[in-house]
Short mmCIF file of C-alpha atoms and ligand atoms in Angstrom, two decimals:
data_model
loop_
_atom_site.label_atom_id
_atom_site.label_comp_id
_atom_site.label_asym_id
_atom_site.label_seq_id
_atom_site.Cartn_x
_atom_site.Cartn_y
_atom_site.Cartn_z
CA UNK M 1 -45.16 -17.65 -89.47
CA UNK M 2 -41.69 -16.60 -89.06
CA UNK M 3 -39.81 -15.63 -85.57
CA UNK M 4 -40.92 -12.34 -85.28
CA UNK M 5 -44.48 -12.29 -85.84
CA UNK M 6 -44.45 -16.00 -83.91
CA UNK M 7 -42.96 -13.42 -80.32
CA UNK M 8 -45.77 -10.86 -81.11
CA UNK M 9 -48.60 -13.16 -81.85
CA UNK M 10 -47.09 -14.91 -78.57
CA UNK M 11 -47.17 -11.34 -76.50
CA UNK M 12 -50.92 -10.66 -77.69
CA UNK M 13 -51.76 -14.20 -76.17
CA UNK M 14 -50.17 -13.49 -72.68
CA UNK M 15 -51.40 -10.50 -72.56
CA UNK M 16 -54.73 -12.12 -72.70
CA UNK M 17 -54.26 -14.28 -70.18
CA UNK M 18 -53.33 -17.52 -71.89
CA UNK M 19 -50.04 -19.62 -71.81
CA UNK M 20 -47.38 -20.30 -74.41
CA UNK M 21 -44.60 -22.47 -74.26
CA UNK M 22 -41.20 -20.80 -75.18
CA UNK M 23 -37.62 -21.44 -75.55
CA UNK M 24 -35.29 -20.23 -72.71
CA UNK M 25 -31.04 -21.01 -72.71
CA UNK M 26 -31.98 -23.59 -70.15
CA UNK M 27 -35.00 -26.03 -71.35
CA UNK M 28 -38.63 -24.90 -72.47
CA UNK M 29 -40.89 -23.04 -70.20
CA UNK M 30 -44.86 -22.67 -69.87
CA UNK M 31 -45.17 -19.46 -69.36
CA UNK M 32 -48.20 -16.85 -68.29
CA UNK M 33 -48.69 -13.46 -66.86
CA UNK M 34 -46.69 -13.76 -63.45
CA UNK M 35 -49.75 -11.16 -61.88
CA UNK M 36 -52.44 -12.72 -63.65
CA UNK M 37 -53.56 -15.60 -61.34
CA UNK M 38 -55.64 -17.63 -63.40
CA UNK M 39 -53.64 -17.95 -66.24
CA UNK M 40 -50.75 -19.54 -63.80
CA UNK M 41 -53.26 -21.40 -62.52
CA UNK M 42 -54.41 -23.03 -65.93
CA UNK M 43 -50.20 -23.77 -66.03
CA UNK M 44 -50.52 -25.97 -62.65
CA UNK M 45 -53.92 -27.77 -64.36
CA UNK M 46 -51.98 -28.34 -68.04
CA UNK M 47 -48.16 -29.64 -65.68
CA UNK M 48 -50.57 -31.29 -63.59
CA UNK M 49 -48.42 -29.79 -60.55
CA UNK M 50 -49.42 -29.83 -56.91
CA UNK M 51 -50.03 -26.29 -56.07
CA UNK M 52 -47.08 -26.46 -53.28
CA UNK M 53 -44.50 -26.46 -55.92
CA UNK M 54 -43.59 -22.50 -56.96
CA UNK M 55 -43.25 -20.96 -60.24
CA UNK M 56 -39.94 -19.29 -61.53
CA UNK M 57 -40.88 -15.37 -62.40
CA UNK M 58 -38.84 -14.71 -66.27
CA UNK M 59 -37.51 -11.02 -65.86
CA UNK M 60 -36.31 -8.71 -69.08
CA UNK M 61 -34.21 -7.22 -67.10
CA UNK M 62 -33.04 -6.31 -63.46
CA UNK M 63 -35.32 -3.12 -63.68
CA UNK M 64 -38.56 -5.57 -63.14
CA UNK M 65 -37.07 -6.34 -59.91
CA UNK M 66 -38.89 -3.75 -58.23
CA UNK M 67 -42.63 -5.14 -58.31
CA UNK M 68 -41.18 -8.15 -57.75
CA UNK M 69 -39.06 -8.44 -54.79
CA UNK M 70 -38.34 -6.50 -51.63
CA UNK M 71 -35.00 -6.61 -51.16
CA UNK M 72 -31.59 -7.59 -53.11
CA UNK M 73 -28.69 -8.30 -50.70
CA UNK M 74 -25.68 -7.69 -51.72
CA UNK M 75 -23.90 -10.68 -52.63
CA UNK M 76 -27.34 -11.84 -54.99
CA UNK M 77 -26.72 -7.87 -56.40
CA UNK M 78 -23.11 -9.07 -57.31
CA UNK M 79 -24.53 -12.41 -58.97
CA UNK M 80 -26.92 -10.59 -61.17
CA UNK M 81 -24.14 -8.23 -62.03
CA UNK M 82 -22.32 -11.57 -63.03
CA UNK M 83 -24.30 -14.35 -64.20
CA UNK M 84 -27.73 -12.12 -66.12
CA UNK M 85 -29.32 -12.76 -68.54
CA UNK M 86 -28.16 -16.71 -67.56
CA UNK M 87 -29.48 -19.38 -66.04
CA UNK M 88 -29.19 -18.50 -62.67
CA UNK M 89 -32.57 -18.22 -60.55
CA UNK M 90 -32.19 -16.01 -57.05
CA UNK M 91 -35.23 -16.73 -54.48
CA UNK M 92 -35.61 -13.29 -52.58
CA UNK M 93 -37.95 -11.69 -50.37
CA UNK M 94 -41.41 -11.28 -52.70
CA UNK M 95 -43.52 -8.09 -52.38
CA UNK M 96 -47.24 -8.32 -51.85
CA UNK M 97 -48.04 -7.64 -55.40
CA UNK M 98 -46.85 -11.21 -56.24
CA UNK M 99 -50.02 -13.73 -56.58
CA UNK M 100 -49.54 -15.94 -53.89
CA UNK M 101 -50.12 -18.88 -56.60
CA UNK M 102 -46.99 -18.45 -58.28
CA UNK M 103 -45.12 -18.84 -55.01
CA UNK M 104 -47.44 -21.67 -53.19
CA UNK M 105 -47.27 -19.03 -50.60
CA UNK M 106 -44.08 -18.77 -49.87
CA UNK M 107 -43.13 -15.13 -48.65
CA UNK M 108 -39.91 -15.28 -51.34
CA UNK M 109 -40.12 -15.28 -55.27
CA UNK M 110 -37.54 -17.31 -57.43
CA UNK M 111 -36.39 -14.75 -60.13
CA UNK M 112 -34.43 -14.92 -63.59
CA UNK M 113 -33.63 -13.44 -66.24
CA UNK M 114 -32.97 -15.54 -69.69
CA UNK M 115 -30.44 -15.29 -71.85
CA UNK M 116 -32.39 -16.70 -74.95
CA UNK M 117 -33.16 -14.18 -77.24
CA UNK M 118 -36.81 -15.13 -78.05
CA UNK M 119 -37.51 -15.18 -74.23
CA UNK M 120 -36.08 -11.64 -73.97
CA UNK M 121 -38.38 -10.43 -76.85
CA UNK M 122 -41.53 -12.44 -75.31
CA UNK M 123 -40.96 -10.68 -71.92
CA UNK M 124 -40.66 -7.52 -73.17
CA UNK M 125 -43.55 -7.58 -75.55
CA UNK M 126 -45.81 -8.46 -73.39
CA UNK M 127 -45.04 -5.83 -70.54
CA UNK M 128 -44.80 -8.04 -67.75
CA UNK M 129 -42.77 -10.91 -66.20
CA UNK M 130 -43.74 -13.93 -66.55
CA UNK M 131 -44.27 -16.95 -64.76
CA UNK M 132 -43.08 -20.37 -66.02
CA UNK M 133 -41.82 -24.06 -65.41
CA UNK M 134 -40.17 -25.69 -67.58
CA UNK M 135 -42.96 -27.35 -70.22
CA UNK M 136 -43.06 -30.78 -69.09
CA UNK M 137 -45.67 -32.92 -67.29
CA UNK M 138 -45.05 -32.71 -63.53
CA UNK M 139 -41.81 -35.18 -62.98
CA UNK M 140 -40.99 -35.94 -66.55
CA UNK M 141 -37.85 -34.89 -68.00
CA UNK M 142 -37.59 -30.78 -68.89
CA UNK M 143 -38.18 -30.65 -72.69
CA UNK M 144 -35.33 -29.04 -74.95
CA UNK M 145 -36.89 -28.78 -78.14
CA UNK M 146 -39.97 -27.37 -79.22
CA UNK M 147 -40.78 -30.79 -80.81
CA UNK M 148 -40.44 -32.48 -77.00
CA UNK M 149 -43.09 -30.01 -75.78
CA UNK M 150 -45.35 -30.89 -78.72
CA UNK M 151 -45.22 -34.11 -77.78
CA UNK M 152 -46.53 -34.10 -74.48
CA UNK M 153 -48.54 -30.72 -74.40
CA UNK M 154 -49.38 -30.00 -77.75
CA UNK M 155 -53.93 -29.02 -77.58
CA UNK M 156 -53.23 -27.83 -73.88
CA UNK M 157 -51.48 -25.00 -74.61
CA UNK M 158 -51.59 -21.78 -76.63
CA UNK M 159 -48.82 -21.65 -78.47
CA UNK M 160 -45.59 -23.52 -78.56
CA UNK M 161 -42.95 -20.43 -79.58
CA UNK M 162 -40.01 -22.51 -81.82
CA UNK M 163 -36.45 -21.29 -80.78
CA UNK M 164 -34.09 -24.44 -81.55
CA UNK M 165 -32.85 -26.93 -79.20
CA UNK M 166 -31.86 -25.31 -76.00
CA UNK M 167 -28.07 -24.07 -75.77
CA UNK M 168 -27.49 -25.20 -72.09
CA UNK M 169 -29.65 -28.31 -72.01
CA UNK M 170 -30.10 -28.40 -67.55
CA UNK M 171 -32.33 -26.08 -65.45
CA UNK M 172 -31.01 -23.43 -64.04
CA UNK M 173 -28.90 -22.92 -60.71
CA UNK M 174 -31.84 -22.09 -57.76
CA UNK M 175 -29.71 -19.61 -54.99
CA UNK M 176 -31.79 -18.72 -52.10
CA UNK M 177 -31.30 -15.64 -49.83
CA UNK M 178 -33.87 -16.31 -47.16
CA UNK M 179 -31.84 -17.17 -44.99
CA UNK M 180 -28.69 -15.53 -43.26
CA UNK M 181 -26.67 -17.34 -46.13
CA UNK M 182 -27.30 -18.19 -49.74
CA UNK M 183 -28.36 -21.78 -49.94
CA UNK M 184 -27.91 -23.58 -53.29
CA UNK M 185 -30.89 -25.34 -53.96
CA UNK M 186 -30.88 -26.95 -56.85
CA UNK M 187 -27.38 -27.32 -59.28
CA UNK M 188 -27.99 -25.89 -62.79
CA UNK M 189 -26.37 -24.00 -65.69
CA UNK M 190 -24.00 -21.82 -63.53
CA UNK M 191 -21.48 -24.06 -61.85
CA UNK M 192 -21.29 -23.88 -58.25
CA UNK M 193 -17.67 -23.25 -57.93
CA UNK M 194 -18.50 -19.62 -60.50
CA UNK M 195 -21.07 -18.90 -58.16
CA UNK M 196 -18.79 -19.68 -55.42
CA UNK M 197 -15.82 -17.39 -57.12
CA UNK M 198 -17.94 -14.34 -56.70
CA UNK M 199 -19.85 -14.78 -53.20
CA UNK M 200 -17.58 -16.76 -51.19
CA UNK M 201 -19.25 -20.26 -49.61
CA UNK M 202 -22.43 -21.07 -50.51
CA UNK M 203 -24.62 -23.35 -48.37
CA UNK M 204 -25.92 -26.93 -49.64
CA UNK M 205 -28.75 -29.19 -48.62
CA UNK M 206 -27.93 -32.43 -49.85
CA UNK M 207 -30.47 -34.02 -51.05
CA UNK M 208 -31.46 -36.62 -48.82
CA UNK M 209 -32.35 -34.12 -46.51
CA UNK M 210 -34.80 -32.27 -48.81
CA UNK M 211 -37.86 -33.84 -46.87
CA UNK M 212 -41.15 -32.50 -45.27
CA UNK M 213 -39.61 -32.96 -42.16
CA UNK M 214 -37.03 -30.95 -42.13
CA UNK M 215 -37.71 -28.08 -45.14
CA UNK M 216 -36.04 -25.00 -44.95
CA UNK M 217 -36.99 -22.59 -42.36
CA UNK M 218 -39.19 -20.52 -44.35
CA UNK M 219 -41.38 -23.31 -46.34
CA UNK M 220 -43.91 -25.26 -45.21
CA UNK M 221 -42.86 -28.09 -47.78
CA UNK M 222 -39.46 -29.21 -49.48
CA UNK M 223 -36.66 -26.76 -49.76
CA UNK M 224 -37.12 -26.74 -53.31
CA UNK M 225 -40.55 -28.84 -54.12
CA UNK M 226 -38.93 -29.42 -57.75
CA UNK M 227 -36.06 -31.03 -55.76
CA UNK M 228 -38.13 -34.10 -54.83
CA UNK M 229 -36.04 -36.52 -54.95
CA UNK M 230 -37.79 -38.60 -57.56
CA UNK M 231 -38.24 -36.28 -60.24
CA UNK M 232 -37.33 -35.77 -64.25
CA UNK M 233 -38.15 -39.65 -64.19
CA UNK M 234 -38.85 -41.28 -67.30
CA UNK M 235 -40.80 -44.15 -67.16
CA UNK M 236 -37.86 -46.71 -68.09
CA UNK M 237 -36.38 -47.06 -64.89
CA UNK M 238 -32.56 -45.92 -64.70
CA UNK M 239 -30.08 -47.37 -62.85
CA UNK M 240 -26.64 -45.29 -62.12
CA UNK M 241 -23.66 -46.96 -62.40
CA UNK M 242 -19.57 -46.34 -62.57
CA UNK M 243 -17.97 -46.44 -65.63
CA UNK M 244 -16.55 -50.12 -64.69
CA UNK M 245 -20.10 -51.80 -63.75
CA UNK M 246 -21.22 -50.59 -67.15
CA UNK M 247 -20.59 -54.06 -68.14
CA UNK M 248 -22.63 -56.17 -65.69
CA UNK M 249 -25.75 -54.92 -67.44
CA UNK M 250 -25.75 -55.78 -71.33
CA UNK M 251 -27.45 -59.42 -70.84
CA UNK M 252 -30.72 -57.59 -70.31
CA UNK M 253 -32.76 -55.47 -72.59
CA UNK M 254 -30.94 -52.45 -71.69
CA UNK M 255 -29.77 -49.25 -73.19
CA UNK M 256 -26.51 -47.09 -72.34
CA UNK M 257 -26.64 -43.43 -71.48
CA UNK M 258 -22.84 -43.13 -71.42
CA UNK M 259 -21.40 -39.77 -70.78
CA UNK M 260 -17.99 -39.77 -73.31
CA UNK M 261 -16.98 -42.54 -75.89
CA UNK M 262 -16.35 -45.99 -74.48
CA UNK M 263 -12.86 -47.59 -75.35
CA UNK M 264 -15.01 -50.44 -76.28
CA UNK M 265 -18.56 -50.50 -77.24
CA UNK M 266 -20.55 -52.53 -74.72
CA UNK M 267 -23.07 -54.70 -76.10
CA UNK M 268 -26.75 -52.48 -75.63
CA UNK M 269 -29.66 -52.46 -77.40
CA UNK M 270 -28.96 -48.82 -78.12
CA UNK M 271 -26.26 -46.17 -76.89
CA UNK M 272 -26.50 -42.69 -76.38
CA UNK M 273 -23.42 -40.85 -75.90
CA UNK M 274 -23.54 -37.34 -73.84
CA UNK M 275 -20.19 -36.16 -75.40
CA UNK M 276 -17.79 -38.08 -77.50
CA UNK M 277 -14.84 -35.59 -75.93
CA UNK M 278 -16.69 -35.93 -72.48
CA UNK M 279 -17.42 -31.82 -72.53
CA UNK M 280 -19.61 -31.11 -69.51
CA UNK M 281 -21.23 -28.28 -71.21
CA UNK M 282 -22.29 -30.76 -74.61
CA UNK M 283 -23.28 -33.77 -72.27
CA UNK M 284 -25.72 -31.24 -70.40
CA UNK M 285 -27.20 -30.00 -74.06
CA UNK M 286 -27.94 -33.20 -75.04
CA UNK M 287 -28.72 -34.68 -71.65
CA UNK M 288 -32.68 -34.78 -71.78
CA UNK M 289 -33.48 -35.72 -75.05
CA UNK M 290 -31.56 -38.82 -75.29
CA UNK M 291 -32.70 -39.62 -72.02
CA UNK M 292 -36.21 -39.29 -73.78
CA UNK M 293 -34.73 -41.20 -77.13
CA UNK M 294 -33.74 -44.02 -75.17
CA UNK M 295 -37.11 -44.09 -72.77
CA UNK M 296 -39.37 -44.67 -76.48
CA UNK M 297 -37.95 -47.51 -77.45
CA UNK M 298 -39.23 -49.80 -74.68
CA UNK M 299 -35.89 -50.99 -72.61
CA UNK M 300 -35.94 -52.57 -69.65
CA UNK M 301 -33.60 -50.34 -68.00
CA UNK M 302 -31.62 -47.41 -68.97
CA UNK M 303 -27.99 -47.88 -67.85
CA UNK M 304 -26.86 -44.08 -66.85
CA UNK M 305 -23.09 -44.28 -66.70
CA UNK M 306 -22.50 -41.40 -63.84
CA UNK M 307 -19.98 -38.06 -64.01
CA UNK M 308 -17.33 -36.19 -62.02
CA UNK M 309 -19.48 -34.16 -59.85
CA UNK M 310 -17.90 -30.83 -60.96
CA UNK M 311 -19.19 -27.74 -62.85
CA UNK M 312 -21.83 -28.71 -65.01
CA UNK M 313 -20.81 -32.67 -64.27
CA UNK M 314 -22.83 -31.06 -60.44
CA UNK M 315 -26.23 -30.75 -62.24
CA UNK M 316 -25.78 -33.90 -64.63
CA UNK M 317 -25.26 -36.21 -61.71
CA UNK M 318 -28.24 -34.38 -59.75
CA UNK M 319 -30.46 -34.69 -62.84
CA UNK M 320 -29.46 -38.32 -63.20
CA UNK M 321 -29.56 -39.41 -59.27
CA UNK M 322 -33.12 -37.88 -59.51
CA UNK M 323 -34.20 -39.94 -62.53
CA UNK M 324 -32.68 -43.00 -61.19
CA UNK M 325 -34.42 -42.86 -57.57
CA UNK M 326 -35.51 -45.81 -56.21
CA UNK M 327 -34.78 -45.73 -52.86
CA UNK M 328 -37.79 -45.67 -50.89
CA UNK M 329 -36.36 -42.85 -47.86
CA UNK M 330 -36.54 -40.49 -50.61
CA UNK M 331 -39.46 -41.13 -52.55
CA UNK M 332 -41.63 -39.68 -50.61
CA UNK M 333 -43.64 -37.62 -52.95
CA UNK M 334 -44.50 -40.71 -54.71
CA UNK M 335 -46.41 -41.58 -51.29
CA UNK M 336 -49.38 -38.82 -51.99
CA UNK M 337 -47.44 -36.06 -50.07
O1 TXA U 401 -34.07 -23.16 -66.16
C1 TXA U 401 -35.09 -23.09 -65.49
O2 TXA U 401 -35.07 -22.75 -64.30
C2 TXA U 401 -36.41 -23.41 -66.20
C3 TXA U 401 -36.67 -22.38 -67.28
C4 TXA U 401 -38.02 -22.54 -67.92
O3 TXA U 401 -36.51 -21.10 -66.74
N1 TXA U 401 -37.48 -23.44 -65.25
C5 TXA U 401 -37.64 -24.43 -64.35
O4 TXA U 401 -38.79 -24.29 -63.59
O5 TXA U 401 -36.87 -25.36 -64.21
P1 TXA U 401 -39.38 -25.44 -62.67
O6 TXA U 401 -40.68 -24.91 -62.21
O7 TXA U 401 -39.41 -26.71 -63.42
O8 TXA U 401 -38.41 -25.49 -61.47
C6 TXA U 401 -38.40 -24.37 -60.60
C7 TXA U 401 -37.95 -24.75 -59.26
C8 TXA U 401 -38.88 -25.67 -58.54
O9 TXA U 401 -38.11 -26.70 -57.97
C9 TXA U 401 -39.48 -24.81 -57.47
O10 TXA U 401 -39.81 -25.54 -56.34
C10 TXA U 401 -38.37 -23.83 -57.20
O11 TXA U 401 -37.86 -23.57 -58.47
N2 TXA U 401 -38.87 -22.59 -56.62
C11 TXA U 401 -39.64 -21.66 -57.19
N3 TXA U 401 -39.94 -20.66 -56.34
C12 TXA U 401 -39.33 -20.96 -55.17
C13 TXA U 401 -39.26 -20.34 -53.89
N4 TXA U 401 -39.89 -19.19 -53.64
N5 TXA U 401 -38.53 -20.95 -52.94
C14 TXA U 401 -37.89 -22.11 -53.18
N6 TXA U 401 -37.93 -22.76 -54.37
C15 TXA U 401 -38.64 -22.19 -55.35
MG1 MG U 402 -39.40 -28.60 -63.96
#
C-alpha cells in the first residue's frame, strides 16, 4: 500500500473508532478519536496504562483549539505562534466536551500540534483530533520506528502507519498554564532556553519532587504521571555515569551508551554511540533505539555515559536519569501507586 492510501485507509479506521499507531516528529503515537471514549480507552488496555496518566490531544492546526480548550493565555498564544507544528505540548484549561478519559480527569488538556507530515494528513482526514501516547508499553522506551512499535504491539493494534524513523527522536516539551506561571513539566524537543527566549522564566519541578505528595495544585496525582520517575526503563538496568567513570565498568558484561566518540575505545561488549560529533539534536534521534539495541542483547548493565544538561542535552539527561532510576525515594510507582 503506498503512503497515501496507508493515511486514508488509517482515517477510515479512526473514524470507526479503532486505533492506529503513527509517526509524529517526536516518537510514534497510538492514536484514537480524542471524543470517542472507548476507543481511548482500548489505548489504556493495549499501553497497559493506569487510567491516572492523561493522553496528549494531536491538533491539525490551532483552529481545533476551540472544542478543545477554554482559554489560551497569552504567553502559550506566543509559543504556538513560535514553536507549531513542533514538538511542543501546552496543558490548558479543557472544555467540557473533552472525555474525561483522555485527561484522567484533570480539568486541563495537554495539546499539540505535529510537525510530521503523515500526522498532519491523519488528523485532518479523519476530522477530529486525536488522542495519543507515544506507542510503547507503559514505561518502556518511546518507539522511533515503525519496526519498534511492531515489535511490541503488533495484533493489538489497527494499523501501524510507516513514516521513517522519527526526525527528533525525544518526546515533546510538556508547558503547563494552570497555574499563575507556565511550569515546564517534562523537557522535550523544544529546548528550554527557546521556550525561555520567547516567554521569559519558566517554572521547573525537579524531579524528585514529582511525588503523590506534593503534585501540582490542580492534580490529584504526579505533576506529569509520565514523569514518574522510573519510566522509559528497559529491562537491562542502566547505570549513569561521567565520562571519566566510564572505565570502572568494562570487567562486567556491560555495554556503552556513550554520547560522542571516545578518544579511546573502552573495552564493552558492545558500544553505541549517540553522535560521533556529540550533536545534541543526532544523539536525541538516535537515543531510543540504541537504548533498545543494546537492551536485546542480554548485558548485565548498560553503561549510559551522561550529557551537558543544555538544549536538547535537558531531555537526554531526563530520559536517561529516568531509565537509570534506582533509587528507591523515587520509585514510587513501582510500589502499586
Ligand atoms: O512527543 C510526544 O509528546 C509524544 C507524541 C506521540 O506526541 N507523546 C507522548 O505521550 O509522549 P505520552 O502519553 O507518552 O506522554 C504524555 C505526557 C504524560 O506524561 C502525561 O502525564 C502528560 O503528558 N499529560 C497529559 N495530559 C496532561 C495534563 N492535563 N496535565 C499534566 N500532564 C499531562
Ligand atoms: Mg510515553
Amino acid at each position: 500500500m503506498n503512503e497515501t492510501r496507508a493515511v486514508h485507509h488509517a482515517a477510515r479506521i479512526i473514524k470507526r473508532g479503532g486505533i492506529v499507531a503513527f509517526p509524529t516528529e517526536t516518537v510514534y503515537g497510538l492514536g484514537a478519536d480524542a471524543f470517542a471514549p472507548l476507543a481511548v480507552a482500548r489505548i489504556f488496555e493495549v499501553k497497559k496504562r493506569p487510567h491516572f496518566d492523561p493522553l496528549i490531544v494531536h491538533v491539525a492546526g490551532p483552529d481545533d483549539l476551540g472544542r478543545l480548550v477554554t482559554d489560551i493565555p497569552g504567553p502559550a498564544q506566543k509559543l504556538i505562534n513560535r514553536f507549531w507544528p513542533g514538538p511542543l505540548t501546552l496543558v490548558l484549561p479543557k472544555t467540557d466536551e473533552v472525555p474525561d478519559i483522555v485527561t484522567a480527569g484533570l480539568p486541563t488538556v495537554a495539546v499539540r500540534m505535529p510537525r510530521h507530515a503523515m500526522a498532519q494528513r491523519l488528523i485532518e482526514l479523519s476530522g477530529s483530533p486525536i488522542a495519543a501516547p507515544s506507542a510503547n508499553p507503559f514505561g518502556y522506551v518511546s518507539p522511533t520506528t515503525a519496526e519498534h512499535v511492531r515489535q511490541q504491539l503488533d495484533d493489538q493494534v489497527d494499523l501501524i502507519l510507516d513514516g521513517g524513523p522519527c526526525p527528533v527522536g525525544v518526546e515533546s516539551t510538556i508547558l503547563s498554564f494552570s497555574e499563575e506561571r507556565p511550569r515546564l513539566l517534562r523537557p522535550g524537543g523544544v529546548p528550554l532556553e527557546e521556550i525561555e527566549s520567547v516567554i521569559g522564566k519558566v517554572e521547573i519541578t525537579p524531579v524528585e519532587k514529582q511525588t503523590p505528595d506534593a503534585p501540582g495544585p490542580w492534580a490529584p496525582g504526579p505533576t506529569a504521571p509520565g514523569m514518574l520517575p522510573r519510566h522509559y526503563a528497559p529491562r537491562t538496568p542502566i547505570v549513569l555515569v561521567a565520562k571519566d567513570e566510564i572505565d570502572s565498568y568494562t570487567n562486567k558484561k556491560a555495554g556503552l551508551l556513550a554520547f560522542r566518540e571516545p578518544a579511546k575505545r573502552p573495552a564493552f561488549v558492545h558500544t553505541e554511540i549517540l553522535s560521533r560529533k556529540g550533536d545534541f539534536r543526532e544523539a536525541a534521534a538516535n537515543l531510543f533505539a540504541a537504548i533498545r539495541r543494546l537492551d536485546a542483547l542480554g548485558l548485565e548493565v548498560i553503561v549510559a555515559e551522561a550529557v551537558p544538561e543544555t538544549g536538547l542535552g535537558r531531555a537526554i539527561m531526563d530520559r536517561l536519569r529516568r531509565a537509570s532510576c534506582e533509587d528507591d525515594k523515587l520509585n514510587y510507582d513501582q510500589s502499586g501507586s
